[in-house]
Short mmCIF file of C-alpha atoms and ligand atoms in Angstrom, two decimals:
data_model
loop_
_atom_site.label_atom_id
_atom_site.label_comp_id
_atom_site.label_asym_id
_atom_site.label_seq_id
_atom_site.Cartn_x
_atom_site.Cartn_y
_atom_site.Cartn_z
CA MET A 180 0.00 0.00 0.00
CA PRO A 181 1.37 3.45 -0.87
CA THR A 182 1.83 5.66 2.18
CA LEU A 183 1.75 9.42 2.68
CA SER A 184 5.19 10.98 3.13
CA LEU A 185 5.41 14.45 4.64
CA PRO A 186 5.75 17.23 3.80
CA ALA A 187 3.58 16.72 0.71
CA GLU A 188 2.95 19.36 -1.94
CA GLY A 189 0.08 19.79 -4.32
CA GLY A 190 -1.95 22.21 -6.35
CA CYS A 191 -4.90 22.86 -8.59
CA ARG A 192 -5.28 21.65 -12.17
CA CYS A 193 -3.45 24.66 -13.65
CA GLY A 194 -0.83 25.08 -10.93
CA ARG A 195 -1.58 28.74 -10.12
CA VAL A 196 -2.49 27.75 -6.56
CA ARG A 197 -0.04 25.48 -4.75
CA LEU A 198 -0.23 24.12 -1.22
CA LYS A 199 1.75 22.04 1.22
CA ILE A 200 0.80 19.79 4.11
CA SER A 201 3.17 18.87 6.93
CA ALA A 202 0.74 16.96 9.16
CA LYS A 203 -1.05 13.65 8.75
CA PRO A 204 -4.82 13.66 8.22
CA LEU A 205 -6.94 13.36 11.36
CA LEU A 206 -9.55 11.51 9.31
CA THR A 207 -10.27 10.73 5.67
CA MET A 208 -13.74 10.83 4.18
CA ALA A 209 -15.97 10.42 1.15
CA CYS A 210 -19.21 12.39 1.08
CA HIS A 211 -22.13 11.28 -1.07
CA CYS A 212 -24.39 14.30 -0.40
CA THR A 213 -26.03 15.91 -3.42
CA GLY A 214 -24.13 19.14 -2.70
CA CYS A 215 -20.81 17.29 -3.00
CA GLN A 216 -22.07 15.56 -6.14
CA SER A 217 -22.63 19.00 -7.68
CA MET A 218 -19.41 20.55 -6.38
CA SER A 219 -17.23 17.63 -7.44
CA SER A 220 -19.04 17.01 -10.75
CA SER A 221 -18.90 13.38 -9.68
CA ALA A 222 -20.51 10.69 -7.50
CA TYR A 223 -18.96 11.87 -4.21
CA SER A 224 -16.33 14.20 -2.81
CA LEU A 225 -13.11 13.18 -1.04
CA SER A 226 -11.68 14.92 2.04
CA ALA A 227 -8.63 14.61 4.24
CA ALA A 228 -8.97 16.59 7.49
CA ILE A 229 -5.54 18.24 7.87
CA PRO A 230 -4.67 20.02 11.15
CA SER A 231 -4.59 23.77 10.35
CA GLU A 232 -1.01 24.20 11.61
CA GLY A 233 0.07 21.59 9.06
CA PHE A 234 -1.66 23.21 6.08
CA GLU A 235 -0.28 26.05 3.99
CA VAL A 236 -1.13 27.72 0.68
CA THR A 237 2.31 28.35 -0.82
CA ARG A 238 1.39 30.07 -4.10
CA GLY A 239 -1.61 32.01 -5.43
CA GLU A 240 -4.82 33.20 -3.82
CA PRO A 241 -7.68 30.71 -3.72
CA VAL A 242 -11.16 32.23 -4.06
CA ILE A 243 -14.45 31.36 -2.35
CA GLY A 244 -16.94 29.31 -4.36
CA GLY A 245 -19.87 26.98 -3.80
CA LEU A 246 -22.81 28.44 -1.90
CA HIS A 247 -20.69 31.26 -0.33
CA GLY A 248 -22.22 30.22 2.99
CA ALA A 249 -20.86 29.54 6.47
CA SER A 250 -18.59 26.73 5.28
CA LYS A 251 -15.92 28.26 3.04
CA HIS A 252 -15.14 26.35 -0.15
CA TYR A 253 -11.85 27.40 -1.75
CA PHE A 254 -11.22 27.18 -5.48
CA CYS A 255 -8.50 28.20 -7.90
CA GLY A 256 -9.84 31.39 -9.52
CA HIS A 257 -8.41 30.40 -12.89
CA CYS A 258 -9.01 26.67 -13.43
CA MET A 259 -11.87 26.58 -10.86
CA THR A 260 -10.65 23.42 -9.16
CA TRP A 261 -12.41 22.81 -5.81
CA MET A 262 -9.36 22.56 -3.56
CA PHE A 263 -10.28 22.65 0.13
CA THR A 264 -13.01 23.58 2.60
CA ARG A 265 -12.95 25.36 5.94
CA PRO A 266 -16.07 23.93 7.63
CA GLU A 267 -18.44 26.23 9.51
CA GLY A 268 -17.31 27.01 13.06
CA ILE A 269 -14.11 24.92 12.85
CA ASP A 270 -10.62 26.40 12.68
CA TRP A 271 -8.40 23.52 13.86
CA PHE A 272 -8.52 21.55 10.62
CA VAL A 273 -8.98 22.08 6.89
CA ASN A 274 -10.81 19.58 4.67
CA LEU A 275 -8.39 19.17 1.79
CA ARG A 276 -9.47 17.41 -1.41
CA PRO A 277 -6.71 14.80 -1.34
CA THR A 278 -6.47 14.63 -5.15
CA MET A 279 -4.86 18.11 -4.97
CA LEU A 280 -1.69 16.46 -3.66
CA ASP A 281 0.81 15.62 -6.40
CA ASP A 282 1.05 12.12 -4.93
CA HIS A 283 -2.33 10.96 -3.65
CA ALA A 284 -2.14 7.21 -4.26
CA TRP A 285 -2.07 6.70 -0.46
CA PHE A 286 -5.60 8.05 0.00
CA THR A 287 -8.45 5.81 1.16
CA PRO A 288 -11.66 7.15 2.73
CA PHE A 289 -11.99 5.85 6.30
CA ILE A 290 -15.59 7.00 6.66
CA GLU A 291 -18.32 7.82 4.15
CA THR A 292 -21.16 10.23 4.85
CA TRP A 293 -24.61 10.97 3.44
CA THR A 294 -25.07 7.48 2.02
CA ALA A 295 -28.83 8.25 2.12
CA GLU A 296 -28.19 10.43 -0.96
CA LYS A 297 -25.69 8.21 -2.77
CA PHE A 298 -26.00 6.64 -6.17
CA PRO A 299 -27.14 3.01 -5.73
CA TRP A 300 -23.94 1.85 -7.49
CA ALA A 301 -21.50 4.17 -5.68
CA ALA A 302 -19.23 2.18 -3.39
CA THR A 303 -16.10 3.21 -1.50
CA ALA A 304 -13.53 1.44 0.67
CA ALA A 305 -14.77 3.26 3.81
CA VAL A 306 -14.74 1.29 7.07
CA HIS A 307 -17.70 3.22 8.53
CA SER A 308 -20.78 4.43 6.69
CA TYR A 309 -23.28 7.04 7.86
CA ALA A 310 -26.69 7.78 6.36
CA ALA A 311 -25.99 11.44 7.22
CA LEU A 312 -23.06 12.55 9.42
CA PRO A 313 -21.50 10.96 12.54
CA SER A 314 -22.73 12.57 15.75
CA PHE A 315 -20.41 15.12 17.35
CA GLU A 316 -19.39 12.57 20.04
CA GLU A 317 -18.46 9.98 17.43
CA TYR A 318 -15.64 12.03 15.88
CA GLU A 319 -13.10 11.67 18.70
CA PRO A 320 -13.20 7.83 18.70
CA LEU A 321 -13.16 7.85 14.87
CA VAL A 322 -10.01 10.00 14.85
CA ALA A 323 -8.38 7.64 17.40
CA GLU A 324 -9.38 4.57 15.38
CA TYR A 325 -8.10 6.12 12.13
CA ALA A 326 -4.75 6.98 13.77
CA GLY A 327 -4.48 3.40 15.05
CA ALA A 328 -5.29 1.98 11.62
CA GLN A 329 -2.43 4.03 10.07
CA GLY A 330 0.08 2.40 12.49
ZN1 ZN B 549 -5.76 26.48 -11.08
ZN1 ZN B 550 -21.10 16.32 1.02
#
């Protein structure tokens, strides 16, 4: 299995926005909600929750896209790639789209969310599935279990 080596660099489709991570994901996810289907132009979105202190935009200025609501979705303003999300009310991690990283072969979603809205044929390798989202109390044990599974 390929593994993540840090620091890891990445960027959008055109390369005008580049970023770097220097911390392991707290959790990896696939989201089947219809909003993510629209935003990703695909069956589901992928996220790696990166601790904020280990996340850095190193080139360019990403712009806000999506619904311009409380959760901030960041895009490249030129190629319009959906790059990362700062979820509403949360500042200690960033939800990075892992396919932004130049090397993302290591990525596997550990949980999948909003399966109530998924395509009947859409399947992922996630260990835990949620019809909507995990409850707030479930995240801490999930993060511990994910860390343990990474060795
Ligand atoms: Zn771009
Ligand atoms: Zn979603």
